[in-house]
Amino acid sequence: MPDPAPALDAVTAGAFLLVLAIVIPVAGVLAAFAAGGRWVERIALSTLPFGLAIAVAIAIALWRTDAPIVYLLGGWAPPLGVALRADGLSALMMAITAVVICGVGVFARADFRIPAGATEARAPFAFWILLLAIWAALNMVFVAGDLFTLYVALELLTFAAVPLVSLDGRAETLQAALRYLIFALLGSAFYLVGSALLYGAYGTLDIVLLSHQLRAQPATLVAAALMTVGLLAKTALFPLHLWLPPAHAGAPAACSAVLSALVVKGSFFIVVRLWFGVMPGLPGGAAAQLLAALGAAAIVLGSIVALRQERLKLLVAYSTLAQIGYLFLMFPLAFDPATARLASGGALAGGILQAISHATAKAAMFMSAGLIYAALGHDRISEVAGVARALPLSVLAFALGGVALIGPPASGAYLAKNLLLQAAGDSGQWWWAVVIQAGGMFTAGYWLLVLVHTLARGDASAALRARVSRLQEAAALALALCSLSLGLFPWDAYLAIPAGAAASNPLTLKALSSVLWPIMGGAVLATLLGRSGLPSARVRVEDFLVAVIGPVRRGALVLSGTIERVDDALRQWPVAAISLLVIAILLGAAMQAAQSLD
Amino acid sequence: MSVASVFALCAAAAVGLGLYGLLVSPQPLRKILAFNLLGSGVFVLFGVVARRGAAAGFASDPIPQALVITGIVVAFSATALAVALLLRLLQVSGSATLAAHSSARANRDLAGT
């Protein structure tokens, strides 16, 4: 017998902040659209501080009250009305969204300047409006209290993100945008079918009400599988990533930063809401293991293909693919076999922290990759020698962003990794601990590959085609530093962090080895699998080693070439669409099996 | 067989046909049409849910109809955006195809030049 319906929540103090968080960016969109091209940048930039202030205010309000903030639209309580709710997760995601959007706004000013003489231009007009629209949609995703509002928010997010891909209007970017749109629509249709089934079974889509009423019956399991897989398609989890690499290949740097840092996190957040909020007792261990297995495959494939990329931008894009996989490792770690439920404990905190630190670090990496492209006129990794001397701050931002992903002490990724490893140790799932450590090595691998090429001797300063704005470099650097210091933030107010995970002396041997091991492993991986190898390895030592390394490296290159061809095959439309169906069936079967075991 | 069951079967058929079209047809315009068919199937499903009166024991439930109207608006905007992108792609490149650009092939091309 399910629990009786809970006492319906009433409007709490500070509820108007949730409304403002959605209304202010939307007001910015409308005002910018009405005022026209000359005003659009000024309106967007003046919206940024207000949005940031609201996100901070929500975070402070939650810190004080410790209970979710609730707003009821029109004063109608669910199930008839619609509620907006903000808990710790929402507040954190809104805050990090505001930080990244502000960073991107500062960065994009120089890239989207209206040419002299013209009164308005198409690309800046579209960019600023879409940036605010993405912000509004994301805030709506984070505070939505029912599954249909989440659907609308998700669609708004997609519609705002797709045109960013094709902002420069070339044929291949239009094609990438169309692929993204149609695949995302397929995903959202799956989500919508799931919500129709849930409404038919329970008569409400409110998250809190559903979580009290949900029973394991066929319609619920089908709905859960369909909604999850639809969201995975939008998150670009392996093997549903066909839209992600081409979308990043031609998008401007600021757009790539928003897409990779924030847009994929929107649908990821809905997966978290669905699994932890709506149906923690439903999926069971097998389905959680399946999600994490896809994540592990994403880490391996994304990292190896990243090591084989010729272009810096695509390397960072494939790194995003791998890091998305990292986010899904938390699901089996949060599963508590004693109660057969997903527990909102340390593993969930680790996953969310990983998402937050990836958002800031990856935005910084895309920005600095964009600066290198703008300065050199290309971003071929084999030809960036000397760029560290010509553009020291850009390369520094890239390096710090990469370090933040690897996770030195005091960074958000370090804390996230510790929480996930602790959860893996507590639940005895050592295989996910291995994947987490290997993921760090792969990250260090492609980071080192780029860094060594930029630091190599060369005369890039002679080849500089354009000057790089200091403000843009500062924006990238600030986001990278933000990610590096996220571990110092008091997370306990928002996330359930087990005692002892956060407090560790950053100078102990264990803490240092958490950086050294991945970097050493990464150096080996980059030497073996990197397309062009590490140039600094061309010292005399190599003469001795070449006889040993040569055959191994040839074997590794054959392997990585095969994996690259597998990736090409998976990104064909029919293969990706069939994978979507297969994963839906597997998820449904895993959930059904978990229920029949009980 | 009740009216709701007949409509539910129609909804399932439309969803299946739309899904098949999205899977196999290579032309983007057909994919867009298939998406619309799939969407229509989902909207009929909402209609079935409303007819059965799932919530609160009404004879027929008005909320799914409100959801369907929102869904139709979303699907309409999605179609408009997709068709606009497709037309622009046709203008710029002279052909409208979604064929994947192979990264392995691109890398080989780069290496060759």
XYZ file of C-alpha atoms in Angstrom:
711
model
C 0.000 0.000 0.000
C 1.571 3.308 -1.015
C 1.849 6.144 1.436
C -1.186 8.395 1.646
C -0.820 11.695 -0.172
C 1.436 13.992 1.841
C 0.312 17.291 3.270
C 0.398 19.508 0.218
C 3.129 22.070 0.270
C 2.299 25.700 0.647
C 4.113 28.750 -0.684
C 7.251 29.335 1.378
C 9.223 32.467 2.092
C 11.366 33.611 -0.796
C 9.168 31.867 -3.354
C 9.086 34.935 -5.581
C 12.805 34.343 -6.236
C 11.945 31.208 -8.218
C 9.564 33.191 -10.388
C 12.149 35.933 -10.900
C 14.771 33.359 -11.891
C 12.628 32.422 -14.882
C 10.984 35.771 -15.589
C 14.091 37.967 -15.672
C 15.913 36.139 -18.506
C 12.619 35.867 -20.423
C 12.044 39.596 -19.941
C 15.564 40.141 -21.271
C 14.743 38.035 -24.354
C 11.548 39.964 -25.055
C 13.103 43.377 -24.458
C 16.100 42.538 -26.653
C 13.833 41.221 -29.391
C 11.670 44.328 -29.299
C 14.506 46.835 -29.053
C 16.420 45.393 -32.012
C 20.013 44.750 -32.998
C 21.724 47.849 -31.654
C 20.436 47.345 -28.114
C 20.508 43.605 -27.822
C 24.029 43.312 -26.389
C 23.442 46.046 -23.812
C 20.159 44.509 -22.692
C 21.680 41.026 -22.416
C 24.718 42.243 -20.501
C 22.604 44.242 -18.078
C 20.432 41.165 -17.449
C 23.458 39.106 -16.389
C 24.079 40.715 -12.948
C 20.384 40.513 -12.039
C 20.250 36.821 -12.896
C 23.433 36.154 -10.941
C 22.072 38.053 -7.925
C 18.859 35.995 -7.991
C 20.778 32.717 -8.147
C 22.915 33.824 -5.184
C 19.816 34.952 -3.274
C 18.171 31.550 -3.790
C 21.336 29.796 -2.594
C 21.446 31.993 0.545
C 17.725 31.506 1.237
C 18.154 27.722 1.079
C 21.188 27.901 3.337
C 19.081 29.651 5.981
C 15.901 27.599 5.841
C 17.219 24.139 4.973
C 13.810 23.228 3.499
C 12.907 23.456 -0.203
C 11.496 26.734 -1.487
C 8.050 26.197 -3.012
C 5.925 28.446 -5.205
C 2.418 27.479 -6.323
C 1.370 29.019 -9.622
C -1.851 30.970 -9.122
C -2.110 29.614 -5.596
C -3.402 26.241 -6.857
C -1.873 23.259 -5.105
C -0.950 20.082 -7.021
C -2.414 17.851 -8.400
C -4.623 20.501 -9.971
C -2.030 23.270 -9.969
C 1.624 23.454 -10.837
C 4.381 23.955 -8.284
C 7.901 25.310 -8.625
C 10.336 23.827 -6.119
C 13.991 24.541 -5.405
C 16.036 22.202 -3.230
C 19.791 22.074 -2.673
C 20.472 20.507 -6.068
C 18.444 23.156 -7.893
C 20.147 25.988 -6.036
C 23.623 24.675 -6.866
C 22.831 24.104 -10.537
C 21.248 27.564 -10.827
C 24.258 29.184 -9.195
C 26.753 27.438 -11.458
C 24.601 28.211 -14.502
C 24.626 31.873 -13.575
C 28.402 31.852 -13.125
C 29.060 30.145 -16.464
C 26.545 32.317 -18.357
C 28.155 35.460 -16.928
C 31.607 34.160 -17.904
C 30.390 33.372 -21.412
C 28.724 36.782 -21.627
C 31.991 38.550 -20.811
C 33.877 36.285 -23.212
C 31.428 36.656 -26.093
C 31.422 40.465 -26.183
C 34.543 40.553 -28.320
C 33.429 37.699 -30.598
C 29.965 39.058 -31.331
C 30.766 42.687 -31.970
C 28.633 44.468 -34.553
C 30.920 45.335 -37.495
C 31.814 48.990 -37.840
C 29.359 50.863 -40.041
C 26.541 48.373 -39.635
C 23.688 49.116 -37.261
C 22.985 45.482 -36.522
C 24.198 42.015 -37.470
C 22.460 38.671 -37.523
C 24.874 36.538 -35.483
C 25.175 38.839 -32.407
C 21.425 39.448 -32.405
C 20.709 35.721 -32.376
C 23.482 34.873 -29.921
C 22.493 37.231 -27.106
C 18.814 36.371 -27.330
C 19.539 32.636 -27.393
C 21.946 32.929 -24.454
C 19.216 34.490 -22.305
C 16.681 31.940 -23.578
C 18.975 29.073 -22.573
C 19.337 30.623 -19.141
C 15.564 30.897 -18.688
C 15.038 27.320 -19.885
C 17.743 25.950 -17.578
C 16.343 27.771 -14.544
C 12.947 26.346 -15.426
C 14.461 22.831 -15.613
C 16.022 23.296 -12.177
C 12.907 24.564 -10.379
C 10.144 22.691 -12.238
C 8.013 20.662 -9.845
C 6.203 18.423 -12.305
C 7.154 16.258 -15.247
C 5.219 18.210 -17.870
C 6.794 21.542 -16.910
C 10.107 19.704 -17.222
C 9.104 18.631 -20.746
C 8.321 22.186 -21.790
C 11.561 23.447 -20.218
C 13.538 20.725 -21.973
C 12.038 21.662 -25.349
C 12.748 25.361 -24.774
C 16.320 24.424 -23.947
C 16.692 22.413 -27.161
C 15.109 25.091 -29.331
C 17.450 27.706 -27.866
C 20.525 25.481 -28.178
C 20.040 24.220 -31.752
C 20.424 27.598 -33.517
C 23.624 28.270 -31.533
C 25.192 25.370 -33.444
C 24.499 26.944 -36.831
C 25.198 30.541 -35.923
C 27.713 31.117 -38.704
C 25.360 29.694 -41.350
C 27.742 27.361 -43.217
C 26.236 24.219 -44.747
C 27.947 21.763 -42.396
C 26.846 23.690 -39.300
C 23.254 23.788 -40.578
C 23.447 20.058 -41.131
C 24.816 19.546 -37.609
C 21.998 21.673 -36.167
C 19.365 19.707 -38.075
C 20.801 16.375 -36.897
C 20.835 17.652 -33.324
C 17.261 18.927 -33.564
C 15.742 15.794 -35.081
C 17.566 13.423 -32.711
C 16.585 15.587 -29.735
C 12.969 15.563 -30.945
C 13.045 11.776 -31.047
C 14.274 11.842 -27.438
C 11.593 14.272 -26.307
C 8.863 12.227 -28.007
C 9.988 9.272 -25.876
C 9.842 11.472 -22.789
C 6.345 12.657 -23.686
C 5.049 9.097 -24.193
C 6.419 8.267 -20.738
C 4.663 11.202 -19.108
C 1.378 10.313 -20.848
C 1.619 6.774 -19.432
C 2.415 8.061 -15.944
C -0.495 10.493 -16.044
C -2.776 7.723 -17.216
C -1.703 5.502 -14.341
C -1.606 8.014 -11.475
C -3.547 11.099 -12.541
C -0.756 13.492 -11.615
C 2.662 14.494 -12.906
C 3.761 16.323 -9.771
C 7.150 14.969 -8.664
C 6.388 14.792 -4.942
C 2.916 13.303 -5.401
C 4.171 10.746 -7.914
C 7.021 9.674 -5.650
C 4.472 8.734 -2.986
C 2.118 6.880 -5.318
C 4.442 5.070 -7.700
C 4.013 1.307 -7.845
C 5.913 -1.181 -9.951
C 3.382 -1.956 -12.665
C 4.081 -2.486 -16.377
C 2.946 0.991 -17.469
C 5.225 2.634 -14.898
C 8.250 0.564 -15.910
C 7.695 1.263 -19.624
C 7.282 4.954 -18.857
C 10.445 5.028 -16.752
C 12.512 3.287 -19.439
C 11.203 5.498 -22.254
C 11.693 8.755 -20.345
C 15.200 7.801 -19.256
C 16.359 6.842 -22.727
C 14.820 9.965 -24.254
C 16.786 12.082 -21.802
C 19.974 10.100 -22.491
C 19.622 10.968 -26.182
C 19.520 14.659 -25.282
C 22.440 14.270 -22.872
C 24.537 12.577 -25.627
C 25.499 9.608 -23.481
C 27.350 6.932 -25.473
C 26.105 5.426 -27.855
C 23.551 8.208 -28.450
C 26.133 10.908 -29.155
C 25.725 11.242 -32.919
C 24.881 14.931 -32.716
C 27.564 16.106 -30.302
C 30.879 16.087 -32.242
C 29.545 17.721 -35.443
C 27.650 20.294 -33.358
C 30.867 21.385 -31.687
C 32.999 21.254 -34.839
C 31.516 24.385 -36.365
C 29.958 26.261 -33.446
C 31.613 29.469 -32.185
C 33.681 29.002 -29.002
C 31.181 30.766 -26.737
C 28.351 28.589 -28.064
C 30.360 25.387 -27.577
C 31.089 26.443 -24.014
C 27.377 26.897 -23.285
C 26.372 23.669 -25.060
C 28.936 21.490 -23.361
C 28.949 23.106 -19.925
C 25.235 23.706 -19.472
C 22.835 22.384 -22.100
C 23.686 18.684 -21.691
C 23.538 19.153 -17.900
C 19.886 20.214 -18.248
C 18.727 16.809 -19.455
C 21.182 15.087 -17.094
C 19.543 16.956 -14.226
C 16.124 15.660 -15.294
C 17.483 12.079 -15.264
C 18.631 12.722 -11.686
C 15.229 14.181 -10.747
C 13.482 11.206 -12.317
C 15.623 8.500 -10.729
C 16.282 10.047 -7.316
C 13.173 12.223 -6.922
C 10.295 10.471 -8.682
C 11.152 6.788 -8.529
C 14.081 5.976 -6.224
C 12.658 2.530 -5.475
C 11.794 1.579 -9.030
C 14.891 1.153 -11.235
C 16.729 -1.446 -9.159
C 20.401 -2.336 -9.253
C 20.587 -3.819 -12.748
C 19.295 -0.713 -14.519
C 21.696 1.467 -12.510
C 24.578 -0.822 -13.501
C 23.491 -0.517 -17.131
C 23.603 3.288 -17.009
C 27.052 3.223 -15.440
C 28.246 0.667 -18.013
C 27.214 3.060 -20.785
C 29.074 5.779 -18.870
C 32.209 3.639 -18.642
C 32.029 2.899 -22.372
C 31.657 6.630 -22.992
C 34.794 7.319 -20.940
C 36.897 4.782 -22.849
C 35.609 5.575 -26.326
C 35.424 9.347 -25.835
C 38.924 9.558 -24.402
C 40.560 7.342 -27.025
C 38.870 9.155 -29.900
C 39.840 12.457 -28.246
C 43.479 11.355 -28.321
C 43.171 10.743 -32.069
C 41.697 14.117 -32.999
C 43.576 16.461 -35.290
C 41.672 19.554 -34.130
C 41.836 20.973 -30.619
C 38.129 21.880 -30.619
C 37.094 18.324 -31.466
C 39.463 16.955 -28.841
C 37.664 19.051 -26.240
C 34.302 17.945 -27.673
C 35.198 14.257 -27.344
C 36.475 14.987 -23.852
C 32.948 16.224 -23.086
C 31.624 12.883 -24.312
C 33.926 11.094 -21.852
C 33.026 13.425 -18.977
C 29.296 12.895 -19.586
C 30.007 9.201 -19.083
C 31.659 10.058 -15.754
C 28.407 11.649 -14.555
C 26.496 8.382 -14.924
C 28.862 6.362 -12.713
C 27.044 7.585 -9.616
C 23.844 5.626 -10.258
C 24.967 2.136 -9.103
C 27.070 3.711 -6.336
C 23.961 5.407 -4.930
C 21.976 2.167 -5.018
C 21.404 0.724 -1.571
C 20.768 -3.042 -1.872
C 19.330 -3.242 1.673
C 16.354 -1.040 0.815
C 16.513 -1.562 -2.995
C 16.338 2.211 -3.404
C 18.607 4.899 -4.768
C 19.888 6.826 -1.750
C 20.458 10.575 -1.995
C 23.781 10.364 -0.178
C 27.450 10.764 -0.943
C 27.305 9.254 -4.422
C 24.629 11.696 -5.577
C 26.631 14.566 -4.077
C 29.708 13.326 -5.952
C 27.838 13.137 -9.259
C 26.383 16.628 -8.918
C 29.765 18.050 -7.887
C 31.310 16.387 -10.932
C 28.679 18.035 -13.136
C 29.344 21.425 -11.548
C 33.121 21.294 -11.770
C 32.926 19.960 -15.333
C 30.655 22.867 -16.283
C 33.152 25.512 -15.226
C 36.296 23.677 -16.351
C 34.928 22.706 -19.766
C 33.633 26.208 -20.455
C 37.157 27.505 -19.745
C 38.699 24.877 -22.041
C 36.360 25.641 -24.952
C 36.981 29.367 -24.526
C 40.759 28.998 -24.560
C 40.589 26.592 -27.510
C 38.527 29.243 -29.286
C 41.110 31.912 -28.483
C 43.907 29.739 -29.887
C 41.835 29.164 -33.027
C 41.126 32.873 -33.399
C 44.773 33.803 -32.955
C 46.260 31.164 -35.278
C 43.415 30.840 -37.788
C 43.412 27.064 -37.225
C 43.489 24.670 -34.293
C 45.460 21.708 -35.635
C 47.129 20.194 -32.583
C 50.261 19.232 -34.498
C 50.874 22.866 -35.514
C 50.369 24.754 -32.278
C 54.025 24.592 -31.233
C 55.120 27.799 -29.513
C 51.618 29.036 -28.838
C 52.282 28.874 -25.084
C 54.818 31.680 -25.533
C 52.588 33.711 -27.840
C 49.358 33.344 -25.826
C 50.490 32.438 -22.297
C 47.197 33.278 -20.580
C 45.041 31.303 -23.008
C 47.226 28.232 -22.677
C 47.270 28.706 -18.899
C 43.465 28.765 -18.838
C 43.384 25.571 -20.914
C 45.949 23.922 -18.651
C 44.132 24.911 -15.453
C 40.789 23.798 -16.888
C 42.306 20.403 -17.697
C 43.910 20.121 -14.257
C 40.561 20.926 -12.685
C 39.055 17.966 -14.566
C 41.823 15.637 -13.346
C 41.114 16.783 -9.791
C 43.971 18.115 -7.654
C 43.213 18.735 -3.951
C 40.827 21.664 -3.324
C 39.195 21.300 -6.735
C 35.573 20.296 -7.158
C 36.555 17.195 -9.148
C 38.817 16.018 -6.292
C 35.950 16.145 -3.817
C 33.607 14.515 -6.336
C 36.064 11.711 -7.039
C 36.601 11.115 -3.310
C 32.878 10.898 -2.697
C 32.379 8.468 -5.577
C 35.368 6.324 -4.531
C 34.116 6.263 -0.961
C 30.670 5.160 -2.132
C 32.276 2.501 -4.333
C 34.319 1.254 -1.374
C 31.336 1.216 0.985
C 29.171 -0.753 -1.420
C 31.997 -3.073 -2.459
C 31.749 -2.178 -6.163
C 35.483 -2.045 -6.837
C 35.016 -2.189 -10.615
C 33.544 1.322 -10.655
C 36.493 2.541 -8.566
C 38.769 1.178 -11.303
C 36.746 3.012 -13.965
C 36.889 6.260 -11.956
C 40.686 6.050 -11.651
C 41.102 5.076 -15.307
C 38.903 8.005 -16.292
C 41.298 10.358 -14.495
C 44.229 8.854 -16.409
C 42.490 9.248 -19.764
C 41.675 12.871 -18.907
C 45.306 13.498 -18.044
C 46.277 11.790 -21.312
C 44.564 14.163 -23.713
C 45.331 17.141 -21.489
C 49.056 16.319 -21.593
C 48.965 15.747 -25.344
C 47.690 19.263 -25.966
C 49.874 20.877 -23.336
C 53.093 19.338 -24.601
C 52.340 20.464 -28.142
C 51.633 24.031 -27.060
C 54.776 24.147 -24.919
C 57.042 22.794 -27.654
C 59.516 25.149 -29.295
C 58.057 26.925 -32.266
C 57.438 30.307 -33.790
C 53.710 30.612 -33.368
C 54.073 34.288 -32.441
C 55.156 34.928 -36.029
C 52.068 33.158 -37.307
C 49.571 35.029 -35.119
C 46.809 36.366 -37.327
C 44.800 38.259 -34.771
C 45.280 39.772 -31.349
C 43.490 38.145 -28.454
C 41.478 40.298 -26.082
C 42.757 40.275 -22.483
C 39.179 40.306 -21.218
C 38.428 37.060 -23.048
C 41.516 35.402 -21.583
C 40.514 36.660 -18.129
C 37.015 35.175 -18.480
C 38.408 31.748 -19.396
C 40.982 31.930 -16.604
C 38.364 32.955 -14.022
C 36.143 29.979 -14.860
C 39.108 27.575 -14.685
C 40.146 28.988 -11.295
C 36.547 28.733 -10.125
C 36.528 25.018 -10.939
C 39.897 24.579 -9.213
C 38.665 26.109 -5.952
C 35.183 24.549 -5.846
C 36.337 21.977 -3.297
C 36.671 24.714 -0.665
C 33.008 25.688 -0.845
C 30.762 24.579 2.092
C 28.669 22.038 0.205
C 27.078 20.474 3.297
C 24.258 23.001 3.281
C 23.077 21.753 -0.128
C 24.264 18.178 -0.570
C 24.301 15.177 1.733
C 28.054 14.830 2.114
C 29.223 12.131 4.535
C 31.461 13.387 7.319
C 35.175 13.236 6.626
C 34.937 13.352 2.836
C 35.539 17.069 2.544
C 38.103 17.574 5.267
C 41.441 16.306 4.042
C 44.826 17.950 4.219
C 45.796 18.879 0.658
C 49.507 18.287 1.320
C 49.420 14.653 2.356
C 51.034 12.015 0.197
C 47.649 10.545 -0.623
C 46.330 13.861 -1.861
C 49.404 14.461 -4.000
C 49.317 10.975 -5.425
C 45.748 11.592 -6.527
C 47.209 13.971 -9.114
C 50.503 12.245 -9.846
C 49.077 8.830 -10.690
C 46.618 10.070 -13.310
C 49.286 12.267 -14.890
C 51.794 9.430 -15.101
C 49.161 7.068 -16.459
C 48.029 9.785 -18.834
C 51.556 10.260 -20.159
C 51.746 6.556 -20.995
C 48.324 6.634 -22.667
C 49.142 9.758 -24.660
C 52.453 8.275 -25.804
C 50.811 5.055 -26.879
C 47.523 6.287 -28.309
C 48.058 9.908 -29.302
C 47.824 10.516 -33.022
C 51.031 12.478 -33.153
C 52.619 11.262 -29.935
C 54.365 13.511 -27.493
C 56.933 15.730 -29.238
C 59.101 16.056 -26.143
C 59.653 12.317 -26.329
C 61.967 12.988 -29.267
C 64.937 13.271 -26.955
C 67.765 10.812 -26.853
C 66.055 8.566 -24.315
C 63.719 7.543 -27.052
C 66.525 5.870 -28.955
C 66.713 3.305 -26.204
C 63.000 3.041 -25.745
C 61.949 3.057 -29.353
C 62.761 -0.597 -29.795
C 60.548 -1.424 -26.836
C 57.777 1.095 -27.357
C 57.598 0.859 -31.145
C 55.688 -2.409 -31.509
C 53.444 -1.631 -28.528
C 52.606 1.779 -29.957
C 51.871 0.308 -33.382
C 49.499 -2.163 -31.736
C 47.877 0.592 -29.695
C 47.411 2.742 -32.789
C 45.678 -0.106 -34.606
C 43.406 -0.524 -31.571
C 42.587 3.161 -31.308
C 41.999 3.348 -35.060
C 39.490 0.534 -34.723
C 37.750 2.366 -31.876
C 37.583 5.492 -34.012
C 35.879 3.502 -36.782
C 33.446 2.075 -34.218
C 32.639 5.641 -33.204
C 32.024 6.555 -36.861
C 29.676 3.622 -37.235
C 27.793 4.463 -34.038
C 27.249 8.008 -35.242
C 25.342 6.858 -38.331
C 21.684 7.777 -37.987
C 20.085 4.283 -38.206
C 22.655 2.794 -35.812
C 22.089 5.527 -33.223
C 18.305 5.292 -33.517
C 18.369 1.506 -33.133
C 20.718 1.849 -30.137
C 18.106 4.152 -28.628
C 15.442 1.466 -28.942
C 17.754 -1.286 -27.705
C 18.737 0.710 -24.599
C 15.062 1.427 -23.881
C 14.284 -2.296 -24.073
C 17.306 -3.228 -21.930
C 16.416 -0.632 -19.287
C 12.835 -1.819 -19.177
C 13.932 -5.455 -18.903
C 16.429 -4.624 -16.144
C 13.754 -2.785 -14.153
C 11.281 -5.612 -14.658
C 13.878 -8.152 -13.516
C 14.656 -6.108 -10.399
C 10.946 -5.990 -9.522
C 10.343 -9.707 -10.027
C 13.317 -10.485 -7.766
C 11.658 -8.764 -4.816
C -13.639 -3.438 -27.294
C -14.155 -0.025 -25.763
C -13.714 3.249 -27.641
C -10.645 4.012 -25.528
C -8.989 0.748 -26.573
C -9.591 1.431 -30.272
C -8.047 4.873 -29.974
C -5.159 3.503 -27.913
C -4.418 1.001 -30.692
C -4.559 3.838 -33.253
C -2.143 5.816 -31.098
C 0.229 2.858 -30.910
C 0.049 2.395 -34.686
C 0.822 6.075 -35.345
C 3.735 6.003 -32.894
C 5.077 2.845 -34.523
C 4.822 4.242 -38.054
C 6.449 7.508 -36.993
C 9.264 5.668 -35.267
C 9.812 3.508 -38.352
C 9.973 6.608 -40.542
C 12.446 8.322 -38.234
C 14.615 5.204 -38.269
C 14.796 4.333 -41.929
C 14.043 7.296 -44.179
C 17.230 9.144 -45.089
C 15.584 12.387 -46.252
C 15.309 15.024 -43.512
C 11.870 16.198 -44.674
C 10.490 12.685 -44.289
C 12.087 12.483 -40.850
C 10.307 15.712 -39.878
C 6.995 14.330 -41.160
C 7.626 11.071 -39.321
C 8.264 13.032 -36.133
C 4.888 14.731 -36.605
C 3.190 11.377 -37.053
C 4.904 10.087 -33.907
C 3.808 13.221 -32.060
C 0.205 12.812 -33.235
C 0.222 9.289 -31.869
C 1.360 10.597 -28.484
C -1.376 13.259 -28.518
C -4.016 10.614 -29.242
C -2.604 8.681 -26.293
C -3.192 11.741 -24.092
C -6.739 11.846 -25.487
C -7.256 8.208 -24.472
C -5.983 9.007 -20.990
C -8.432 11.933 -20.778
C -11.301 9.774 -21.988
C -10.636 7.146 -19.344
C -10.812 9.900 -16.748
C -7.757 8.849 -14.826
C -7.680 11.638 -12.274
C -10.112 12.111 -9.431
C -12.749 9.856 -10.959
C -14.240 12.410 -13.391
C -16.105 10.983 -16.354
C -13.478 12.609 -18.543
C -10.396 14.434 -17.359
C -9.677 17.938 -18.710
C -6.002 18.117 -17.718
C -4.614 15.867 -20.506
C -6.336 18.135 -23.025
C -4.462 21.113 -21.584
C -1.253 19.095 -21.831
C -2.011 18.136 -25.444
C -2.560 21.750 -26.465
C 0.847 22.639 -25.019
C 2.356 19.599 -26.712
C 0.908 20.606 -30.073
C 2.365 24.104 -29.738
C 5.768 22.613 -28.918
C 5.603 20.172 -31.837
C 4.519 22.959 -34.170
C 7.463 25.163 -33.142
C 9.818 22.212 -33.490
C 8.540 21.530 -37.006
C 8.855 25.195 -37.971
C 12.435 25.343 -36.690
C 13.366 22.105 -38.457
C 11.823 23.179 -41.763
C 13.546 26.581 -41.541
C 16.909 24.889 -40.965
C 16.224 22.478 -43.831
C 15.315 25.257 -46.270
C 18.398 27.215 -45.320
C 20.551 24.105 -45.753
C 19.047 23.584 -49.210
C 19.769 27.214 -50.161
C 23.352 27.115 -48.948
C 24.466 23.692 -50.094
C 22.040 22.783 -52.865
C 21.265 19.454 -51.258
C 19.561 18.426 -48.065
C 21.068 15.363 -46.459
C 21.976 14.328 -42.959
C 24.755 11.932 -43.991
C 27.277 11.739 -41.175
C 30.593 13.404 -41.684
C 33.159 10.765 -40.799
C 35.842 12.020 -38.451
C 38.179 9.202 -39.486
C 37.774 10.229 -43.106
C 38.301 13.893 -42.243
C 41.473 13.021 -40.381
C 42.732 11.003 -43.337
C 41.958 13.935 -45.649
C 43.876 16.297 -43.381
C 46.802 13.908 -43.271
C 46.781 13.610 -47.041
C 46.946 17.329 -47.775
